[in-house]
mmCIF file of C-alpha atoms and ligand atoms in Angstrom:
data_model
loop_
_atom_site.group_PDB
_atom_site.id
_atom_site.type_symbol
_atom_site.label_atom_id
_atom_site.label_comp_id
_atom_site.label_asym_id
_atom_site.label_seq_id
_atom_site.Cartn_x
_atom_site.Cartn_y
_atom_site.Cartn_z
ATOM 1 C CA MET A 168 53.808 -24.735 -46.391
ATOM 2 C CA ASP A 169 54.935 -23.935 -42.852
ATOM 3 C CA LYS A 170 52.045 -24.609 -40.546
ATOM 4 C CA ILE A 171 48.745 -26.455 -40.722
ATOM 5 C CA ALA A 172 46.049 -26.500 -38.054
ATOM 6 C CA PHE A 173 43.314 -29.024 -37.342
ATOM 7 C CA ILE A 174 40.105 -27.977 -35.613
ATOM 8 C CA GLY A 175 38.911 -31.332 -34.259
ATOM 9 C CA ALA A 176 41.152 -34.110 -32.978
ATOM 10 C CA GLY A 177 39.164 -37.204 -33.863
ATOM 11 C CA ALA A 178 39.757 -40.287 -35.983
ATOM 12 C CA MET A 179 40.132 -38.457 -39.302
ATOM 13 C CA THR A 180 42.530 -35.848 -37.921
ATOM 14 C CA GLU A 181 44.658 -38.613 -36.437
ATOM 15 C CA ALA A 182 44.726 -40.508 -39.754
ATOM 16 C CA ILE A 183 45.901 -37.411 -41.676
ATOM 17 C CA VAL A 184 48.396 -36.367 -38.989
ATOM 18 C CA LYS A 185 49.958 -39.837 -39.088
ATOM 19 C CA GLY A 186 50.165 -39.705 -42.861
ATOM 20 C CA VAL A 187 51.601 -36.176 -43.080
ATOM 21 C CA ILE A 188 54.278 -37.064 -40.510
ATOM 22 C CA LYS A 189 55.123 -40.326 -42.297
ATOM 23 C CA ALA A 190 55.367 -38.460 -45.595
ATOM 24 C CA GLU A 191 57.610 -35.820 -43.906
ATOM 25 C CA LEU A 192 55.629 -32.985 -45.471
ATOM 26 C CA LEU A 193 56.374 -30.768 -42.486
ATOM 27 C CA PRO A 194 57.842 -31.294 -39.006
ATOM 28 C CA ALA A 195 55.370 -32.561 -36.389
ATOM 29 C CA PRO A 196 55.517 -29.408 -34.191
ATOM 30 C CA HIS A 197 54.337 -27.381 -37.220
ATOM 31 C CA ILE A 198 51.097 -29.359 -37.149
ATOM 32 C CA TRP A 199 48.703 -27.756 -34.680
ATOM 33 C CA VAL A 200 45.641 -29.472 -33.238
ATOM 34 C CA THR A 201 42.720 -28.351 -31.119
ATOM 35 C CA ASN A 202 39.397 -29.901 -30.116
ATOM 36 C CA HIS A 203 36.271 -29.010 -28.182
ATOM 37 C CA ALA A 204 36.849 -30.266 -24.642
ATOM 38 C CA ASN A 205 38.738 -33.561 -24.478
ATOM 39 C CA GLU A 206 42.071 -32.496 -22.941
ATOM 40 C CA GLU A 207 43.255 -36.070 -22.487
ATOM 41 C CA ARG A 208 42.866 -36.709 -26.215
ATOM 42 C CA LEU A 209 44.903 -33.578 -27.087
ATOM 43 C CA GLN A 210 47.686 -34.575 -24.702
ATOM 44 C CA ARG A 211 47.744 -38.064 -26.213
ATOM 45 C CA MET A 212 48.055 -36.598 -29.729
ATOM 46 C CA HIS A 213 50.982 -34.508 -28.500
ATOM 47 C CA ALA A 214 52.665 -37.430 -26.748
ATOM 48 C CA VAL A 215 52.236 -39.894 -29.628
ATOM 49 C CA TYR A 216 52.906 -37.651 -32.656
ATOM 50 C CA GLY A 217 54.756 -34.628 -31.290
ATOM 51 C CA VAL A 218 52.171 -32.236 -32.745
ATOM 52 C CA THR A 219 51.511 -28.898 -31.035
ATOM 53 C CA VAL A 220 48.226 -28.845 -29.160
ATOM 54 C CA THR A 221 46.371 -25.818 -27.855
ATOM 55 C CA ARG A 222 42.937 -24.546 -27.023
ATOM 56 C CA ASN A 223 43.921 -20.962 -27.750
ATOM 57 C CA GLN A 224 42.378 -20.260 -31.155
ATOM 58 C CA ASN A 225 44.425 -17.111 -31.840
ATOM 59 C CA GLU A 226 47.634 -19.046 -31.339
ATOM 60 C CA LEU A 227 46.319 -21.921 -33.456
ATOM 61 C CA LEU A 228 45.411 -19.708 -36.389
ATOM 62 C CA GLN A 229 48.415 -17.401 -36.328
ATOM 63 C CA GLU A 230 50.416 -17.728 -39.569
ATOM 64 C CA THR A 231 48.653 -20.974 -40.419
ATOM 65 C CA ASP A 232 48.644 -21.723 -44.143
ATOM 66 C CA ILE A 233 45.865 -24.303 -44.056
ATOM 67 C CA ILE A 234 43.115 -24.565 -41.438
ATOM 68 C CA ILE A 235 41.419 -27.971 -41.540
ATOM 69 C CA LEU A 236 37.923 -28.218 -40.109
ATOM 70 C CA SER A 237 37.629 -31.808 -38.924
ATOM 71 C CA VAL A 238 34.572 -31.762 -36.664
ATOM 72 C CA LYS A 239 31.375 -33.730 -37.243
ATOM 73 C CA PRO A 240 28.814 -32.013 -39.499
ATOM 74 C CA LYS A 241 26.516 -31.513 -36.490
ATOM 75 C CA ASP A 242 29.224 -29.347 -34.887
ATOM 76 C CA ALA A 243 29.869 -27.337 -38.059
ATOM 77 C CA GLU A 244 27.922 -24.253 -37.031
ATOM 78 C CA GLN A 245 29.623 -23.862 -33.654
ATOM 79 C CA ALA A 246 33.101 -24.344 -35.097
ATOM 80 C CA LEU A 247 32.379 -21.947 -37.984
ATOM 81 C CA ARG A 248 30.966 -19.243 -35.711
ATOM 82 C CA SER A 249 34.166 -19.317 -33.764
ATOM 83 C CA LEU A 250 36.313 -19.268 -36.923
ATOM 84 C CA GLY A 251 34.156 -16.479 -38.356
ATOM 85 C CA VAL A 252 35.131 -14.036 -35.604
ATOM 86 C CA ALA A 253 38.848 -14.781 -35.945
ATOM 87 C CA GLN A 254 40.970 -12.357 -37.963
ATOM 88 C CA LEU A 255 41.809 -14.627 -40.877
ATOM 89 C CA GLY A 256 44.194 -13.455 -43.590
ATOM 90 C CA LYS A 257 43.132 -13.812 -47.224
ATOM 91 C CA GLN A 258 46.013 -16.184 -47.901
ATOM 92 C CA GLN A 259 44.798 -18.642 -45.246
ATOM 93 C CA ILE A 260 42.925 -21.555 -46.796
ATOM 94 C CA VAL A 261 40.002 -23.059 -44.897
ATOM 95 C CA VAL A 262 39.624 -26.756 -45.707
ATOM 96 C CA SER A 263 36.555 -28.687 -44.599
ATOM 97 C CA LEU A 264 36.410 -32.467 -44.262
ATOM 98 C CA MET A 265 32.788 -32.380 -43.129
ATOM 99 C CA ALA A 266 30.469 -34.690 -45.044
ATOM 100 C CA GLY A 267 27.626 -32.843 -46.746
ATOM 101 C CA ILE A 268 28.578 -29.303 -45.686
ATOM 102 C CA THR A 269 28.727 -27.056 -48.769
ATOM 103 C CA THR A 270 31.365 -24.441 -49.543
ATOM 104 C CA ALA A 271 28.565 -21.834 -49.781
ATOM 105 C CA TYR A 272 27.623 -22.589 -46.162
ATOM 106 C CA LEU A 273 31.259 -22.438 -45.046
ATOM 107 C CA GLU A 274 31.768 -19.144 -46.891
ATOM 108 C CA SER A 275 28.684 -17.635 -45.269
ATOM 109 C CA PHE A 276 30.516 -17.597 -41.890
ATOM 110 C CA LEU A 277 33.815 -16.279 -43.200
ATOM 111 C CA PRO A 278 34.968 -12.876 -44.454
ATOM 112 C CA ALA A 279 34.110 -12.250 -48.128
ATOM 113 C CA GLY A 280 36.852 -13.587 -50.372
ATOM 114 C CA GLN A 281 38.152 -16.246 -47.953
ATOM 115 C CA PRO A 282 39.468 -19.277 -49.870
ATOM 116 C CA VAL A 283 37.561 -22.417 -48.933
ATOM 117 C CA ILE A 284 38.105 -25.982 -50.150
ATOM 118 C CA ARG A 285 35.957 -29.012 -49.482
ATOM 119 C CA VAL A 286 37.826 -32.284 -49.147
ATOM 120 C CA MET A 287 36.608 -35.861 -48.735
ATOM 121 C CA PRO A 288 39.417 -38.213 -47.696
ATOM 122 C CA ASN A 289 39.088 -41.648 -46.129
ATOM 123 C CA THR A 290 40.682 -43.335 -43.135
ATOM 124 C CA SER A 291 43.316 -45.108 -45.233
ATOM 125 C CA ALA A 292 45.181 -41.766 -44.893
ATOM 126 C CA THR A 293 46.762 -43.417 -41.831
ATOM 127 C CA ILE A 294 48.866 -45.643 -44.085
ATOM 128 C CA LEU A 295 49.260 -43.096 -46.930
ATOM 129 C CA GLU A 296 46.628 -44.889 -49.032
ATOM 130 C CA ALA A 297 43.697 -42.467 -48.827
ATOM 131 C CA ALA A 298 41.463 -41.835 -51.807
ATOM 132 C CA THR A 299 40.643 -38.120 -51.603
ATOM 133 C CA ALA A 300 38.450 -35.823 -53.673
ATOM 134 C CA ILE A 301 38.778 -32.043 -53.565
ATOM 135 C CA ALA A 302 36.295 -29.353 -54.603
ATOM 136 C CA ALA A 303 37.074 -25.630 -54.761
ATOM 137 C CA GLY A 304 34.918 -22.900 -53.234
ATOM 138 C CA THR A 305 34.144 -19.526 -54.804
ATOM 139 C CA TYR A 306 37.338 -17.654 -53.937
ATOM 140 C CA THR A 307 39.958 -20.357 -54.326
ATOM 141 C CA ASP A 308 42.639 -19.954 -56.961
ATOM 142 C CA LYS A 309 44.473 -22.732 -58.836
ATOM 143 C CA GLN A 310 47.592 -22.443 -56.687
ATOM 144 C CA GLN A 311 45.640 -22.860 -53.458
ATOM 145 C CA LEU A 312 43.849 -25.862 -54.894
ATOM 146 C CA GLN A 313 47.193 -27.369 -55.926
ATOM 147 C CA LEU A 314 48.627 -26.797 -52.434
ATOM 148 C CA VAL A 315 45.752 -28.643 -50.778
ATOM 149 C CA LYS A 316 45.921 -31.351 -53.439
ATOM 150 C CA ARG A 317 49.611 -31.753 -52.628
ATOM 151 C CA LEU A 318 48.861 -31.994 -48.899
ATOM 152 C CA PHE A 319 46.305 -34.760 -49.431
ATOM 153 C CA GLY A 320 48.492 -36.304 -52.135
ATOM 154 C CA THR A 321 51.026 -37.075 -49.390
ATOM 155 C CA VAL A 322 48.499 -39.360 -47.690
ATOM 156 C CA GLY A 323 47.331 -41.177 -50.818
ATOM 157 C CA SER A 324 45.920 -39.990 -54.110
ATOM 158 C CA ALA A 325 43.853 -36.846 -54.602
ATOM 159 C CA VAL A 326 41.551 -35.870 -57.473
ATOM 160 C CA GLU A 327 39.622 -32.661 -58.200
ATOM 161 C CA VAL A 328 35.868 -32.849 -58.756
ATOM 162 C CA GLY A 329 33.008 -30.367 -59.102
ATOM 163 C CA GLU A 330 31.316 -29.737 -55.779
ATOM 164 C CA GLU A 331 28.020 -31.195 -57.046
ATOM 165 C CA LEU A 332 29.775 -34.596 -57.023
ATOM 166 C CA MET A 333 30.868 -34.508 -53.381
ATOM 167 C CA ASP A 334 27.875 -36.509 -52.077
ATOM 168 C CA ALA A 335 28.698 -39.199 -54.640
ATOM 169 C CA VAL A 336 32.356 -39.174 -53.616
ATOM 170 C CA THR A 337 31.386 -39.420 -49.938
ATOM 171 C CA ALA A 338 29.254 -42.465 -50.735
ATOM 172 C CA ILE A 339 31.968 -44.166 -52.792
ATOM 173 C CA SER A 340 35.380 -43.487 -51.285
ATOM 174 C CA GLY A 341 34.571 -41.642 -48.009
ATOM 175 C CA SER A 342 32.492 -44.532 -46.695
ATOM 176 C CA GLY A 343 34.096 -47.072 -49.050
ATOM 177 C CA PRO A 344 36.632 -48.613 -46.649
ATOM 178 C CA ALA A 345 33.727 -49.706 -44.409
ATOM 179 C CA TYR A 346 32.059 -51.559 -47.305
ATOM 180 C CA ILE A 347 35.295 -53.400 -48.024
ATOM 181 C CA TYR A 348 35.707 -54.301 -44.329
ATOM 182 C CA TYR A 349 32.115 -55.553 -44.324
ATOM 183 C CA LEU A 350 32.848 -57.753 -47.322
ATOM 184 C CA MET A 351 36.050 -58.976 -45.663
ATOM 185 C CA GLU A 352 34.092 -59.780 -42.495
ATOM 186 C CA ALA A 353 31.739 -61.967 -44.550
ATOM 187 C CA LEU A 354 34.607 -63.640 -46.405
ATOM 188 C CA GLU A 355 36.497 -64.309 -43.167
ATOM 189 C CA GLU A 356 33.406 -65.953 -41.677
ATOM 190 C CA ALA A 357 32.948 -67.959 -44.876
ATOM 191 C CA SER A 358 36.574 -69.014 -44.853
ATOM 192 C CA SER A 359 36.157 -70.463 -41.331
ATOM 193 C CA GLN A 360 32.971 -72.196 -42.454
ATOM 194 C CA VAL A 361 34.804 -73.995 -45.264
ATOM 195 C CA GLY A 362 37.404 -75.148 -42.743
ATOM 196 C CA LEU A 363 40.311 -72.715 -42.979
ATOM 197 C CA ASP A 364 42.253 -71.659 -39.941
ATOM 198 C CA GLU A 365 41.428 -68.007 -39.057
ATOM 199 C CA ASP A 366 44.953 -66.653 -39.620
ATOM 200 C CA ILE A 367 45.525 -68.509 -42.861
ATOM 201 C CA GLY A 368 42.100 -67.465 -44.188
ATOM 202 C CA LYS A 369 42.809 -63.829 -43.332
ATOM 203 C CA GLN A 370 46.240 -63.898 -44.953
ATOM 204 C CA LEU A 371 44.843 -65.443 -48.143
ATOM 205 C CA LEU A 372 41.991 -62.946 -48.284
ATOM 206 C CA ILE A 373 44.134 -59.853 -47.737
ATOM 207 C CA GLN A 374 46.516 -60.896 -50.511
ATOM 208 C CA THR A 375 43.544 -61.732 -52.745
ATOM 209 C CA PHE A 376 42.133 -58.209 -52.239
ATOM 210 C CA LYS A 377 45.525 -56.588 -52.806
ATOM 211 C CA GLY A 378 46.180 -58.697 -55.901
ATOM 212 C CA ALA A 379 42.752 -58.019 -57.405
ATOM 213 C CA ALA A 380 43.073 -54.251 -56.786
ATOM 214 C CA ALA A 381 46.565 -54.225 -58.312
ATOM 215 C CA MET A 382 45.345 -56.227 -61.342
ATOM 216 C CA LEU A 383 42.581 -53.703 -61.888
ATOM 217 C CA GLU A 384 45.054 -50.823 -61.565
ATOM 218 C CA GLN A 385 47.663 -52.332 -63.877
ATOM 219 C CA SER A 386 45.474 -54.030 -66.473
ATOM 220 C CA GLU A 387 43.669 -52.365 -69.333
ATOM 221 C CA LEU A 388 40.706 -54.632 -68.768
ATOM 222 C CA SER A 389 37.592 -53.579 -66.865
ATOM 223 C CA SER A 390 36.534 -55.310 -63.660
ATOM 224 C CA ALA A 391 33.753 -57.091 -65.591
ATOM 225 C CA GLN A 392 36.276 -58.392 -68.166
ATOM 226 C CA LEU A 393 38.751 -59.509 -65.507
ATOM 227 C CA ARG A 394 35.949 -61.396 -63.760
ATOM 228 C CA ALA A 395 34.737 -62.991 -66.993
ATOM 229 C CA ASN A 396 38.303 -64.134 -67.767
ATOM 230 C CA ILE A 397 38.486 -66.212 -64.603
ATOM 231 C CA THR A 398 34.941 -67.570 -64.653
ATOM 232 C CA SER A 399 34.849 -70.701 -66.798
ATOM 233 C CA ALA A 400 31.473 -72.256 -67.484
ATOM 234 C CA GLY A 401 30.738 -75.050 -65.031
ATOM 235 C CA GLY A 402 33.741 -74.147 -62.843
ATOM 236 C CA THR A 403 34.076 -73.245 -59.177
ATOM 237 C CA THR A 404 34.056 -69.448 -59.654
ATOM 238 C CA ALA A 405 30.935 -69.715 -61.822
ATOM 239 C CA ALA A 406 29.223 -71.678 -59.038
ATOM 240 C CA GLY A 407 30.052 -68.949 -56.514
ATOM 241 C CA ILE A 408 29.130 -66.040 -58.784
ATOM 242 C CA ALA A 409 25.776 -67.676 -59.619
ATOM 243 C CA VAL A 410 24.852 -67.444 -55.938
ATOM 244 C CA LEU A 411 25.828 -63.751 -55.822
ATOM 245 C CA GLU A 412 23.676 -63.122 -58.900
ATOM 246 C CA ASN A 413 20.706 -65.079 -57.491
ATOM 247 C CA GLN A 414 20.909 -63.131 -54.249
ATOM 248 C CA ASN A 415 21.033 -59.811 -56.087
ATOM 249 C CA VAL A 416 24.275 -58.745 -54.461
ATOM 250 C CA LYS A 417 24.977 -56.131 -57.161
ATOM 251 C CA ALA A 418 21.599 -54.504 -56.515
ATOM 252 C CA ALA A 419 22.335 -54.475 -52.765
ATOM 253 C CA VAL A 420 25.713 -52.804 -53.340
ATOM 254 C CA LYS A 421 24.138 -50.140 -55.555
ATOM 255 C CA ALA A 422 21.431 -49.511 -52.938
ATOM 256 C CA CYS A 423 24.131 -49.206 -50.273
ATOM 257 C CA VAL A 424 25.963 -46.474 -52.233
ATOM 258 C CA GLN A 425 22.691 -44.685 -53.052
ATOM 259 C CA ALA A 426 21.713 -44.661 -49.363
ATOM 260 C CA ALA A 427 25.087 -43.213 -48.362
ATOM 261 C CA ALA A 428 24.828 -40.487 -51.036
ATOM 262 C CA VAL A 429 21.306 -39.582 -49.912
ATOM 263 C CA ARG A 430 22.474 -39.484 -46.289
ATOM 264 C CA SER A 431 25.373 -37.190 -47.205
ATOM 265 C CA LYS A 432 22.933 -34.808 -48.878
ATOM 266 C CA GLU A 433 20.514 -34.993 -45.918
ATOM 267 C CA MET A 434 23.312 -34.273 -43.440
ATOM 268 C CA GLY A 435 24.399 -31.295 -45.501
ATOM 269 C CA GLN A 436 20.834 -29.977 -45.550
ATOM 270 C CA ALA A 437 20.255 -30.654 -41.852
ATOM 271 C CA TYR A 438 23.457 -29.007 -40.670
ATOM 272 C CA SER A 439 23.859 -26.225 -43.247
ATOM 273 C CA LYS A 440 20.680 -24.270 -42.552
HETATM 274 N N1 NAP B 1247 35.947 -41.005 -40.106
HETATM 275 C C1 NAP B 1247 35.862 -41.142 -41.437
HETATM 276 O O1 NAP B 1247 35.987 -42.227 -42.021
HETATM 277 C C2 NAP B 1247 35.665 -39.914 -42.297
HETATM 278 C C3 NAP B 1247 35.861 -40.011 -43.687
HETATM 279 C C4 NAP B 1247 35.750 -38.842 -44.462
HETATM 280 C C5 NAP B 1247 35.417 -37.637 -43.848
HETATM 281 N N2 NAP B 1247 35.183 -37.588 -42.521
HETATM 282 C C6 NAP B 1247 34.800 -36.307 -41.906
HETATM 283 O O2 NAP B 1247 35.791 -35.910 -40.998
HETATM 284 C C7 NAP B 1247 35.194 -35.141 -39.954
HETATM 285 C C8 NAP B 1247 35.730 -35.638 -38.619
HETATM 286 O O3 NAP B 1247 35.310 -36.975 -38.433
HETATM 287 P P1 NAP B 1247 35.909 -37.881 -37.261
HETATM 288 O O4 NAP B 1247 35.479 -39.266 -37.563
HETATM 289 O O5 NAP B 1247 37.356 -37.572 -37.081
HETATM 290 O O6 NAP B 1247 35.084 -37.281 -35.994
HETATM 291 P P2 NAP B 1247 35.323 -37.553 -34.438
HETATM 292 O O7 NAP B 1247 36.278 -38.679 -34.241
HETATM 293 O O8 NAP B 1247 33.989 -37.596 -33.793
HETATM 294 O O9 NAP B 1247 36.056 -36.202 -33.929
HETATM 295 C C9 NAP B 1247 35.411 -34.969 -33.909
HETATM 296 C C10 NAP B 1247 36.342 -33.953 -33.242
HETATM 297 O O10 NAP B 1247 35.732 -32.667 -33.338
HETATM 298 C C11 NAP B 1247 35.956 -31.980 -32.105
HETATM 299 N N3 NAP B 1247 35.001 -30.870 -31.995
HETATM 300 C C12 NAP B 1247 33.657 -30.905 -31.906
HETATM 301 N N4 NAP B 1247 33.150 -29.655 -31.864
HETATM 302 C C13 NAP B 1247 34.210 -28.800 -31.908
HETATM 303 C C14 NAP B 1247 34.346 -27.399 -31.890
HETATM 304 N N5 NAP B 1247 33.288 -26.597 -31.807
HETATM 305 N N6 NAP B 1247 35.594 -26.871 -31.945
HETATM 306 C C15 NAP B 1247 36.675 -27.652 -32.010
HETATM 307 N N7 NAP B 1247 36.622 -29.009 -32.045
HETATM 308 C C16 NAP B 1247 35.390 -29.573 -31.986
HETATM 309 C C17 NAP B 1247 35.803 -33.048 -31.067
HETATM 310 O O11 NAP B 1247 36.370 -32.618 -29.850
HETATM 311 P P3 NAP B 1247 35.960 -33.283 -28.408
HETATM 312 O O12 NAP B 1247 36.378 -34.716 -28.495
HETATM 313 O O13 NAP B 1247 36.722 -32.493 -27.441
HETATM 314 O O14 NAP B 1247 34.463 -33.126 -28.317
HETATM 315 C C18 NAP B 1247 36.598 -34.174 -31.760
HETATM 316 O O15 NAP B 1247 37.979 -33.998 -31.520
HETATM 317 C C19 NAP B 1247 33.667 -35.297 -40.083
HETATM 318 O O16 NAP B 1247 33.107 -34.094 -40.519
HETATM 319 C C20 NAP B 1247 33.487 -36.394 -41.109
HETATM 320 O O17 NAP B 1247 32.368 -36.136 -41.935
HETATM 321 C C21 NAP B 1247 35.343 -38.690 -41.713
#
């Protein structure tokens, strides 16, 4: 891989750029970035990361192995119209990060046979800890899929799924970091309420999250079993969990994921007409 190009220079592009540079997958100047209008943002990306920035699409796309569409779903059509009139080579892979936008829609703007891959990363790409799912379009071969998997593997872990599961993935791991931050917010507030100093509470909570995630990763036990193992009848954990159960927290979490999946589907339908 010699050159990759990002169309869109927002939060997700920045997270992946940071990760790819940290992982030394390719030198920063071989990463090209463009956006719609915000020149200041492009210049900042160049100054901070050393990436090449341009608003000349021909230059951006020339000899680019992977073209990453990183605009909001509402801007999909405009970005695709512009990409559709470019002279893309058949070896150039178009990757879309756009929530809800199907590969069929992407392919409808591109020359017949163009390889397209739909990817759903998350913002933890910034620290090489992204959870990414990848779904192949109609004309993608195994090698191209592996190449894109390797790219996203440098910023965390990447798994292949059928495209019909992408709304579910978006709702779980795409939006997932925000749910965890929400939970952390609540726990931080609770930790102050029970009298802990803000910094100490935060430090204890972060390590508790890291430790619990690592336990789950390294143990053969399920999350339910791990929880049961540390919840003795009449103990402190049991008292806390009883409140979560009474307040139907599990049902709320499931409804949260359902709503995100529905929204992903709606966005796809709204912006892929
Ligand atoms: N953020 C997340 O946690 C997350 C997670 C998974 C997937 N995603 C997906 O990643 C994509 C990008 O999200 P984001 O949060 O990075 O968005 P963002 O911060 O709003 O950035 C969007 C970028 O797209 C550019 N843009 C808009 N229209 C364009 C066009 N026609 N041609 C070229 N560039 C154009 C904008 O340029 P200007 O600033 O010049 O207008 C801006 O740089 C979305 O599709 C989202 O679904 C995001």
